[in-house]
Short mmCIF file of C-alpha atoms in Angstrom, two decimals:
data_model
loop_
_atom_site.label_atom_id
_atom_site.label_comp_id
_atom_site.label_asym_id
_atom_site.label_seq_id
_atom_site.Cartn_x
_atom_site.Cartn_y
_atom_site.Cartn_z
CA MET C 1 5.13 2.12 -10.36
CA ILE C 2 2.98 2.77 -6.95
CA GLY C 3 4.74 2.88 -3.65
CA ILE C 4 4.40 1.03 -0.80
CA ILE C 5 5.31 3.26 2.53
CA ASP C 6 6.40 -0.04 4.65
CA TYR C 7 6.78 1.02 8.28
CA GLY C 8 6.62 -2.14 10.14
CA MET C 9 2.62 -1.43 10.59
CA GLY C 10 0.83 -3.24 7.52
CA ASN C 11 0.05 -6.40 6.32
CA LEU C 12 1.85 -5.21 3.36
CA PHE C 13 1.56 -8.73 1.67
CA SER C 14 -2.48 -8.39 0.79
CA VAL C 15 -1.83 -5.50 -0.80
CA SER C 16 1.47 -6.00 -2.79
CA LYS C 17 -0.59 -9.42 -3.78
CA ALA C 18 -3.68 -7.44 -5.10
CA LEU C 19 -1.34 -5.16 -7.03
CA GLU C 20 -0.02 -8.38 -8.87
CA ARG C 21 -3.74 -9.28 -9.35
CA ILE C 22 -4.52 -6.40 -11.21
CA ASP C 23 -1.03 -5.83 -13.37
CA VAL C 24 0.16 -2.70 -11.59
CA PRO C 25 3.94 -2.30 -10.74
CA TYR C 26 4.83 -1.09 -7.07
CA LYS C 27 7.55 -1.81 -4.99
CA MET C 28 8.02 -1.49 -0.45
CA GLY C 29 10.55 0.99 0.77
CA GLU C 30 10.90 1.79 4.51
CA ARG C 31 12.60 4.98 4.01
CA PRO C 32 11.92 7.74 1.50
CA ASP C 33 14.90 7.31 -0.50
CA GLU C 34 13.55 3.76 -1.31
CA LEU C 35 10.32 5.44 -2.67
CA GLU C 36 11.12 8.89 -4.15
CA GLY C 37 10.08 9.25 -7.35
CA CYS C 38 6.66 6.60 -7.66
CA ASP C 39 3.92 8.43 -9.79
CA GLY C 40 1.29 7.74 -6.45
CA TYR C 41 1.77 5.89 -2.56
CA ILE C 42 -0.53 3.39 -0.45
CA LEU C 43 0.09 4.50 2.86
CA PRO C 44 -1.49 0.61 4.66
CA GLY C 45 -1.65 0.45 8.07
CA VAL C 46 -2.72 -1.59 10.51
CA GLY C 47 -2.43 -1.70 14.77
CA ALA C 48 -2.31 1.11 17.36
CA PHE C 49 -2.81 5.06 16.31
CA PRO C 50 0.44 6.34 18.62
CA ASP C 51 3.07 3.52 17.74
CA ALA C 52 1.76 3.86 13.92
CA MET C 53 2.90 7.39 14.28
CA LYS C 54 5.81 6.62 15.61
CA ALA C 55 6.92 4.30 13.60
CA LEU C 56 6.31 7.18 10.83
CA GLU C 57 8.60 9.09 12.14
CA GLU C 58 10.95 7.28 12.78
CA HIS C 59 10.80 5.90 9.15
CA GLY C 60 11.48 9.44 8.54
CA PHE C 61 7.81 9.36 6.41
CA ILE C 62 6.34 11.92 8.09
CA SER C 63 7.44 14.80 6.03
CA PHE C 64 7.67 12.86 3.25
CA ILE C 65 3.90 11.74 2.89
CA LYS C 66 2.95 15.64 3.59
CA GLU C 67 5.24 17.03 0.84
CA LYS C 68 4.15 14.28 -1.61
CA VAL C 69 0.82 14.83 -0.82
CA ALA C 70 1.24 18.82 -1.07
CA SER C 71 2.74 18.77 -4.25
CA GLY C 72 -0.28 16.95 -5.76
CA VAL C 73 1.08 12.82 -5.67
CA PRO C 74 -1.97 10.75 -5.41
CA LEU C 75 -1.88 8.54 -2.30
CA TYR C 76 -4.01 5.57 -1.06
CA GLY C 77 -4.22 5.27 2.98
CA ILE C 78 -5.85 2.08 3.53
CA CYS C 79 -7.76 1.81 7.18
CA LEU C 80 -5.32 2.83 10.59
CA GLY C 81 -3.18 4.39 7.32
CA MET C 82 -6.76 6.67 6.78
CA GLN C 83 -6.69 7.40 10.17
CA LEU C 84 -2.91 8.99 10.59
CA LEU C 85 -4.14 11.35 7.75
CA PHE C 86 -6.56 13.15 9.51
CA GLU C 87 -5.54 16.07 13.03
CA SER C 88 -5.73 13.33 15.61
CA SER C 89 -6.44 10.87 17.95
CA GLU C 90 -8.28 9.52 21.55
CA GLU C 91 -6.64 6.18 20.90
CA GLY C 92 -3.99 5.64 23.41
CA GLY C 93 -4.53 9.25 25.25
CA ASP C 94 -4.14 12.41 22.54
CA THR C 95 -2.51 11.72 19.68
CA LYS C 96 -1.74 13.78 16.74
CA GLY C 97 -1.96 12.44 13.09
CA LEU C 98 -0.43 13.78 9.67
CA GLY C 99 -3.59 16.75 9.61
CA LEU C 100 -4.34 16.07 5.84
CA PHE C 101 -7.38 15.77 6.57
CA PRO C 102 -10.12 18.02 9.11
CA GLY C 103 -11.42 15.62 12.18
CA LYS C 104 -10.44 13.33 14.22
CA ILE C 105 -10.18 9.98 15.51
CA GLU C 106 -12.35 8.72 18.43
CA LYS C 107 -13.95 5.13 19.40
CA PHE C 108 -16.93 3.77 19.06
CA PRO C 109 -18.61 5.20 21.93
CA GLY C 110 -20.87 1.08 21.88
CA VAL C 111 -23.91 2.67 23.18
CA ASP C 112 -27.14 4.41 20.77
CA GLU C 113 -28.06 7.43 21.62
CA ASN C 114 -30.94 5.53 23.41
CA GLY C 115 -28.88 4.17 25.36
CA LYS C 116 -28.69 0.91 23.89
CA PRO C 117 -25.08 -1.16 23.77
CA TYR C 118 -23.91 -2.12 20.25
CA LYS C 119 -21.04 -4.00 19.55
CA VAL C 120 -17.62 -2.82 19.17
CA PRO C 121 -15.45 -3.70 16.89
CA HIS C 122 -17.39 -2.69 13.79
CA MET C 123 -16.48 -6.25 11.97
CA GLY C 124 -18.16 -7.46 8.76
CA TRP C 125 -19.53 -6.29 5.57
CA ASN C 126 -21.08 -3.60 5.46
CA LYS C 127 -22.58 -1.63 2.53
CA LEU C 128 -21.59 1.79 1.06
CA ASN C 129 -23.77 5.02 0.91
CA VAL C 130 -21.49 6.54 -1.80
CA HIS C 131 -22.12 10.46 -1.29
CA GLN C 132 -19.96 11.12 -4.58
CA PRO C 133 -20.17 8.87 -7.82
CA ASP C 134 -18.49 11.36 -9.75
CA GLN C 135 -15.07 11.33 -8.37
CA GLU C 136 -12.28 9.29 -10.21
CA LEU C 137 -11.91 6.98 -7.39
CA MET C 138 -15.12 5.93 -7.26
CA HIS C 139 -16.29 5.12 -10.89
CA ASN C 140 -18.25 1.87 -11.16
CA VAL C 141 -18.76 1.68 -7.58
CA GLY C 142 -21.42 1.06 -6.16
CA ASP C 143 -23.90 0.82 -2.98
CA GLU C 144 -22.05 -1.99 -2.69
CA TYR C 145 -20.86 -3.88 0.66
CA VAL C 146 -17.04 -3.77 1.55
CA TYR C 147 -15.63 -5.33 5.10
CA PHE C 148 -15.12 -3.02 7.87
CA VAL C 149 -13.34 -4.42 10.93
CA HIS C 150 -12.55 -1.72 13.25
CA SER C 151 -13.01 -0.09 16.76
CA PHE C 152 -12.37 3.73 15.93
CA VAL C 153 -13.80 5.64 13.79
CA ALA C 154 -13.29 8.95 11.94
CA ARG C 155 -15.43 12.15 13.40
CA THR C 156 -15.28 15.09 10.70
CA ASP C 157 -17.96 18.16 10.22
CA GLU C 158 -16.24 18.38 6.13
CA GLU C 159 -19.32 16.81 4.16
CA SER C 160 -17.06 17.53 1.83
CA ILE C 161 -14.13 14.80 1.94
CA LEU C 162 -17.17 12.42 2.09
CA TYR C 163 -17.30 9.99 -0.93
CA ALA C 164 -18.91 7.05 0.99
CA THR C 165 -19.92 6.59 4.50
CA ALA C 166 -22.02 3.40 5.98
CA ASP C 167 -24.36 3.21 9.01
CA TYR C 168 -23.04 1.95 12.04
CA HIS C 169 -25.04 3.54 14.50
CA VAL C 170 -23.01 6.21 13.47
CA GLU C 171 -22.04 7.47 10.16
CA VAL C 172 -18.54 5.76 9.50
CA PRO C 173 -16.30 7.41 7.14
CA ALA C 174 -15.75 4.73 4.64
CA ILE C 175 -14.11 6.34 2.04
CA VAL C 176 -12.62 10.05 1.84
CA GLY C 177 -10.76 12.01 -0.15
CA LYS C 178 -9.63 15.51 -1.21
CA GLU C 179 -8.41 15.88 -4.89
CA ASN C 180 -5.24 13.64 -5.46
CA LEU C 181 -5.96 12.26 -1.48
CA VAL C 182 -7.99 9.43 -0.41
CA ALA C 183 -8.30 6.78 1.69
CA SER C 184 -10.56 3.72 3.03
CA GLN C 185 -11.08 2.89 6.06
CA PHE C 186 -11.79 -1.00 4.82
CA HIS C 187 -9.51 -2.57 3.74
CA PRO C 188 -9.51 -2.65 -0.45
CA GLU C 189 -8.04 -5.83 -0.94
CA LYS C 190 -9.77 -7.71 1.48
CA SER C 191 -13.48 -6.28 0.63
CA GLY C 192 -14.08 -8.16 -2.67
CA ARG C 193 -15.65 -6.77 -6.09
CA ALA C 194 -15.55 -2.99 -4.90
CA GLY C 195 -12.93 -2.95 -3.06
CA MET C 196 -10.35 -4.70 -6.14
CA GLN C 197 -12.24 -1.92 -7.78
CA LEU C 198 -11.37 0.87 -5.72
CA LEU C 199 -7.46 -0.01 -6.24
CA GLU C 200 -7.58 -0.63 -9.54
CA ASN C 201 -9.06 3.28 -9.86
CA PHE C 202 -6.37 4.74 -7.94
CA CYS C 203 -3.75 2.96 -9.02
CA LYS C 204 -4.93 3.57 -13.10
CA VAL C 205 -6.93 5.95 -13.11
CA MET C 206 -5.88 8.96 -10.25
CA VAL C 207 -2.32 7.54 -10.78
CA LYS C 208 -1.00 8.64 -14.32
CA GLN C 209 1.25 5.45 -14.37
CA MET R 1 -26.17 -2.26 9.20
CA LEU R 2 -23.66 -4.82 8.86
CA SER R 3 -24.61 -8.14 7.24
CA LYS R 4 -24.54 -11.51 8.84
CA ARG R 5 -21.78 -13.54 8.03
CA ILE R 6 -21.73 -17.03 6.47
CA ILE R 7 -18.32 -18.60 7.11
CA PRO R 8 -17.16 -21.99 5.88
CA CYS R 9 -14.10 -23.61 7.97
CA LEU R 10 -11.23 -25.47 6.41
CA ASP R 11 -9.73 -28.08 8.52
CA VAL R 12 -6.04 -28.35 6.99
CA LYS R 13 -3.17 -31.18 7.82
CA GLU R 14 0.08 -30.87 6.64
CA GLY R 15 -1.21 -28.58 4.00
CA ARG R 16 -4.21 -30.64 2.60
CA VAL R 17 -8.18 -30.08 3.47
CA VAL R 18 -9.38 -33.18 5.33
CA LYS R 19 -12.69 -34.32 6.21
CA GLY R 20 -13.50 -36.19 2.90
CA ILE R 21 -14.61 -33.19 0.83
CA GLN R 22 -17.02 -33.69 -2.28
CA PHE R 23 -16.47 -30.94 -4.59
CA VAL R 24 -16.44 -32.69 -8.04
CA ASP R 25 -15.64 -29.88 -10.27
CA ILE R 26 -12.05 -28.76 -8.92
CA ARG R 27 -8.71 -29.51 -10.00
CA ASP R 28 -7.60 -30.94 -6.74
CA ALA R 29 -10.53 -31.44 -3.88
CA GLY R 30 -7.52 -31.41 -1.27
CA ASP R 31 -5.79 -28.23 -2.02
CA PRO R 32 -7.39 -25.97 0.71
CA VAL R 33 -6.89 -22.43 -1.77
CA GLU R 34 -8.46 -24.40 -4.46
CA LEU R 35 -11.57 -25.07 -2.20
CA ALA R 36 -10.76 -21.37 -0.91
CA LYS R 37 -11.51 -19.80 -4.40
CA VAL R 38 -14.72 -22.04 -5.09
CA TYR R 39 -16.54 -21.27 -1.47
CA ASP R 40 -15.15 -17.29 -2.56
CA GLU R 41 -17.00 -17.88 -5.75
CA GLN R 42 -20.46 -19.27 -3.99
CA GLY R 43 -20.29 -15.62 -1.42
CA ALA R 44 -18.81 -16.52 1.52
CA ASP R 45 -18.26 -13.57 3.92
CA GLU R 46 -14.99 -14.88 5.42
CA LEU R 47 -12.74 -18.71 5.55
CA VAL R 48 -11.42 -20.32 8.24
CA PHE R 49 -8.57 -22.25 8.64
CA LEU R 50 -7.39 -24.74 11.04
CA ASP R 51 -4.48 -26.25 10.91
CA ILE R 52 -4.62 -29.63 12.55
CA SER R 53 -1.59 -30.71 11.56
CA ALA R 54 0.75 -32.67 14.36
CA SER R 55 4.33 -32.09 12.59
CA HIS R 56 6.75 -29.16 12.31
CA GLU R 57 6.58 -29.29 8.65
CA GLY R 58 2.96 -29.36 9.03
CA LYS R 59 2.87 -26.13 10.64
CA LYS R 60 5.48 -24.85 7.94
CA THR R 61 3.50 -25.96 4.60
CA MET R 62 0.29 -23.81 6.66
CA ILE R 63 1.76 -20.92 6.18
CA ASP R 64 2.36 -21.58 2.34
CA VAL R 65 -1.12 -22.01 2.50
CA VAL R 66 -1.98 -18.91 4.09
CA ARG R 67 0.16 -16.93 1.27
CA GLN R 68 -1.61 -17.96 -1.24
CA VAL R 69 -4.86 -17.89 0.26
CA ALA R 70 -3.72 -14.16 0.69
CA SER R 71 -2.46 -13.77 -2.81
CA GLU R 72 -5.06 -15.01 -4.99
CA LEU R 73 -8.39 -14.24 -2.19
CA ALA R 74 -10.48 -11.09 -1.84
CA ILE R 75 -11.62 -12.22 1.31
CA PRO R 76 -10.75 -12.15 4.84
CA PHE R 77 -9.86 -15.07 6.78
CA THR R 78 -8.65 -16.68 10.26
CA VAL R 79 -6.13 -19.02 10.71
CA GLY R 80 -6.13 -21.45 13.84
CA GLY R 81 -4.74 -24.11 15.51
CA GLY R 82 -1.14 -24.67 16.81
CA ILE R 83 -0.61 -20.58 17.28
CA ARG R 84 0.74 -20.53 20.56
CA THR R 85 2.88 -17.14 21.00
CA LEU R 86 3.59 -13.86 19.53
CA GLU R 87 5.61 -14.56 17.41
CA ASP R 88 3.56 -17.55 15.86
CA ILE R 89 0.57 -14.88 15.62
CA LYS R 90 3.10 -11.80 13.94
CA GLU R 91 4.23 -14.84 11.55
CA THR R 92 0.40 -15.54 10.34
CA LEU R 93 -0.89 -12.23 10.40
CA ARG R 94 2.54 -10.63 8.12
CA ASN R 95 1.68 -13.76 5.70
CA GLY R 96 -1.53 -12.12 5.19
CA ALA R 97 -4.41 -13.61 7.99
CA ASP R 98 -6.59 -11.17 9.43
CA LYS R 99 -7.14 -12.97 12.03
CA VAL R 100 -5.64 -15.91 14.39
CA SER R 101 -7.86 -18.12 16.32
CA LEU R 102 -6.67 -18.73 19.84
CA ASN R 103 -7.94 -21.60 21.57
CA SER R 104 -6.16 -23.98 24.15
CA SER R 105 -3.03 -22.05 24.20
CA ALA R 106 -5.25 -18.53 25.54
CA VAL R 107 -6.91 -20.68 28.22
CA GLN R 108 -3.23 -21.93 28.67
CA ARG R 109 -1.92 -18.72 28.59
CA PRO R 110 -4.67 -16.03 28.64
CA GLU R 111 -1.61 -12.91 28.74
CA LEU R 112 -1.63 -14.33 25.08
CA ILE R 113 -4.56 -12.56 24.23
CA THR R 114 -3.39 -8.81 25.01
CA GLU R 115 -0.15 -9.10 23.50
CA GLY R 116 -1.68 -10.06 20.44
CA ALA R 117 -4.30 -7.29 21.17
CA ASP R 118 -1.79 -4.72 21.78
CA TYR R 119 0.56 -5.46 18.75
CA PHE R 120 -2.10 -5.63 15.92
CA GLY R 121 -5.54 -4.51 17.61
CA SER R 122 -7.98 -6.87 19.13
CA GLN R 123 -9.49 -7.10 15.63
CA CYS R 124 -7.44 -9.51 14.81
CA ILE R 125 -7.90 -11.84 17.58
CA VAL R 126 -10.12 -14.48 17.83
CA VAL R 127 -10.68 -16.76 21.06
CA ALA R 128 -12.03 -20.13 20.33
CA ILE R 129 -14.25 -21.63 22.86
CA ASP R 130 -15.35 -25.08 22.55
CA ALA R 131 -18.42 -25.82 25.12
CA ARG R 132 -19.70 -29.02 26.54
CA TYR R 133 -22.42 -28.48 28.78
CA ASP R 134 -21.79 -30.06 31.98
CA GLU R 135 -24.45 -31.41 34.97
CA GLU R 136 -22.76 -30.93 37.33
CA LEU R 137 -21.74 -27.59 36.86
CA GLY R 138 -25.33 -26.59 35.91
CA THR R 139 -23.71 -24.56 32.80
CA TRP R 140 -21.41 -24.91 29.96
CA ARG R 141 -17.85 -25.61 30.53
CA VAL R 142 -14.55 -24.84 28.29
CA TYR R 143 -13.25 -27.55 27.06
CA THR R 144 -8.94 -27.66 25.33
CA HIS R 145 -7.16 -29.70 23.01
CA GLY R 146 -9.72 -30.34 20.90
CA GLY R 147 -12.19 -31.06 22.98
CA ARG R 148 -9.92 -33.87 25.05
CA THR R 149 -9.66 -31.84 28.06
CA PRO R 150 -12.06 -30.35 30.19
CA THR R 151 -10.83 -26.99 32.19
CA GLU R 152 -12.24 -25.62 35.31
CA TRP R 153 -13.61 -22.50 33.34
CA LYS R 154 -17.35 -21.81 32.94
CA VAL R 155 -18.22 -20.64 29.65
CA ALA R 156 -19.71 -17.21 29.70
CA ASP R 157 -17.20 -16.36 32.46
CA TRP R 158 -14.17 -17.31 30.26
CA ALA R 159 -15.72 -15.46 27.43
CA LYS R 160 -16.31 -12.20 29.76
CA GLU R 161 -12.69 -12.74 30.37
CA ALA R 162 -11.15 -13.43 27.22
CA VAL R 163 -13.10 -10.58 26.15
CA ARG R 164 -11.52 -8.47 28.94
CA LEU R 165 -7.54 -9.71 27.86
CA GLY R 166 -8.49 -8.41 24.87
CA ALA R 167 -10.24 -10.98 22.82
CA GLY R 168 -12.03 -9.22 19.40
CA GLU R 169 -14.13 -12.21 18.33
CA ILE R 170 -15.27 -15.10 20.15
CA LEU R 171 -15.91 -17.82 17.79
CA LEU R 172 -18.17 -20.61 20.31
CA THR R 173 -18.53 -24.12 19.12
CA SER R 174 -21.20 -26.47 20.92
CA MET R 175 -19.37 -29.60 21.38
CA ASN R 176 -23.24 -31.59 21.40
CA GLN R 177 -24.28 -30.24 18.86
CA ASP R 178 -21.59 -30.33 16.80
CA GLY R 179 -22.01 -32.79 13.57
CA GLU R 180 -25.60 -33.72 14.77
CA LYS R 181 -26.96 -31.13 11.93
CA THR R 182 -30.11 -30.53 14.17
CA GLY R 183 -29.60 -26.97 14.65
CA PHE R 184 -26.90 -24.25 16.30
CA ASP R 185 -26.84 -24.70 19.96
CA LEU R 186 -29.21 -22.23 20.89
CA PRO R 187 -29.11 -21.61 24.57
CA LEU R 188 -25.55 -21.77 24.70
CA LEU R 189 -25.04 -18.61 22.10
CA LYS R 190 -27.54 -16.84 24.07
CA ALA R 191 -25.69 -17.30 26.91
CA VAL R 192 -22.82 -15.76 25.87
CA GLN R 193 -24.04 -13.27 23.66
CA GLU R 194 -25.65 -11.69 26.90
CA VAL R 195 -22.10 -11.36 28.63
CA VAL R 196 -19.65 -10.15 25.46
CA THR R 197 -19.78 -6.74 24.07
CA VAL R 198 -17.71 -8.62 20.65
CA PRO R 199 -19.43 -10.05 17.57
CA VAL R 200 -19.78 -13.81 18.64
CA ILE R 201 -19.50 -16.60 15.52
CA ALA R 202 -21.96 -19.76 16.10
CA SER R 203 -20.33 -23.23 15.21
CA GLY R 204 -21.01 -26.77 15.55
CA GLY R 205 -25.12 -28.06 14.65
CA ALA R 206 -25.15 -26.76 11.14
CA GLY R 207 -27.34 -28.72 9.17
CA SER R 208 -29.91 -26.96 7.33
CA SER R 209 -30.85 -23.20 5.85
CA GLU R 210 -33.62 -22.84 8.74
CA HIS R 211 -30.64 -23.29 11.74
CA PHE R 212 -28.72 -20.44 9.88
CA TYR R 213 -32.06 -18.37 10.42
CA ASP R 214 -33.10 -19.62 13.67
CA VAL R 215 -29.35 -18.49 14.99
CA PHE R 216 -29.76 -15.15 13.06
CA THR R 217 -32.87 -14.28 14.13
CA GLU R 218 -33.62 -15.69 17.62
CA VAL R 219 -29.80 -14.88 18.93
CA ASP R 220 -28.55 -12.48 17.42
CA ALA R 221 -25.44 -14.05 16.06
CA ASP R 222 -23.14 -11.77 14.36
CA ALA R 223 -22.14 -14.91 11.80
CA ALA R 224 -22.34 -18.59 11.66
CA LEU R 225 -19.60 -21.12 10.90
CA ALA R 226 -19.87 -24.82 9.03
CA ALA R 227 -18.05 -27.11 7.75
CA SER R 228 -19.80 -30.10 6.51
CA ILE R 229 -22.82 -28.97 5.28
CA PHE R 230 -20.50 -27.32 2.29
CA HIS R 231 -17.76 -29.96 2.18
CA TYR R 232 -20.15 -32.18 1.32
CA LYS R 233 -22.72 -30.40 -0.47
CA GLU R 234 -25.59 -30.84 1.33
CA THR R 235 -26.19 -27.39 0.33
CA SER R 236 -23.89 -24.07 -0.93
CA VAL R 237 -23.00 -21.10 0.85
CA GLN R 238 -25.50 -18.57 -2.29
CA ASN R 239 -28.23 -21.39 -1.15
CA VAL R 240 -28.44 -20.78 2.24
CA LYS R 241 -27.84 -16.93 1.20
CA ALA R 242 -30.65 -16.96 -0.64
CA TYR R 243 -32.99 -18.35 2.01
CA LEU R 244 -31.78 -15.82 4.37
CA LYS R 245 -32.10 -12.96 2.34
CA GLU R 246 -36.51 -14.06 1.20
CA LYS R 247 -36.62 -14.22 5.04
CA GLY R 248 -35.75 -10.34 5.50
CA VAL R 249 -32.29 -11.25 7.00
CA VAL R 250 -29.37 -8.73 5.80
CA VAL R 251 -26.75 -10.75 3.89
CA ARG R 252 -24.35 -9.92 1.67
#
């Protein structure tokens, strides 16, 4: 059973339907007690970082997520749900995140190293550069196109967490992971074959159902 | 590097696709979900559904369409037409759409752009602009209400303002070229590309694969939208992409 963490800021409908397409049982919950005992968790997220941290707090999920991750339960963060797992974000001032991945979330500068402006958000299909093909999550996922849409990007010095990146003027951490904790900047449920494969790998390989 | 996006557009009225679609090998040619699947299989990068229902019932039906598309497809899609309030935006996105497209309502009440962007992020808010060249104005003028109502806005000014207010993408339709099949309106697209920092979707005038090549190479549009050439099977998304790939344009 997968628990989808509902703190009011995710596109839960699309994620849940994607799980139905791959025959994965799930439930959604707005409070930790509704999601206690699941085999794995998905943390979705759309919107602004500060609002999302506030909502997680209000729903009582901050310590819940930290405890689950620390005790080895698999968790997959999607989009803003990935960014929340880092130490902090400069979105709306400087906001503290869950601190489970090293690094911080910064706005795309919008100007490259030669001073040439480029477009923000990073929006559209971009190709993955897979760094760690042997990870369970990455099984059967190659250098394929996935759909990005974001204005803020994770910056980290810790290369060991980079499962895959994409190039958009800077190196964009696309899929990150550390043992039972994984996340993608893009929405797997909106990223065609490769995205659905990631969801399947998470729900059926990483999570022991 | 981002690939160039090819976006088929479906006009939906009372829950059915209109505009005389000529697919043969699907169950129901007027069913938006069936058509969406066909385009997905052809390699469409994204879809746009434009609700042109006149009735309240039709609007409700559109939400069902949105839910079905989100249930069955793993590509992003935008929904436009009749989205007037933040509540409309919330309802559309919560039922599985990735973006909403605002047109007349944004011109009438520009704060709607900001309200949507503050709540869901700029990336969810597309501002659609219908543009017609105006001799007197010496540039393109913004029209609303399906091209029936001229406004005081010059297109480049409105595009800039929309982005300032929070638009994450501009869907720019040339009324002069629309339906002509003689190519996208490159000067118009260039004029807007120069003044905005968000992706621009070119729309209006696609008649052949070469036209997509032109709009991607000459004005560096981020995406190109078309309806009739795909609906009437004059070409397919995969044909256009094969052509672009051969000519060195990055496509998925």
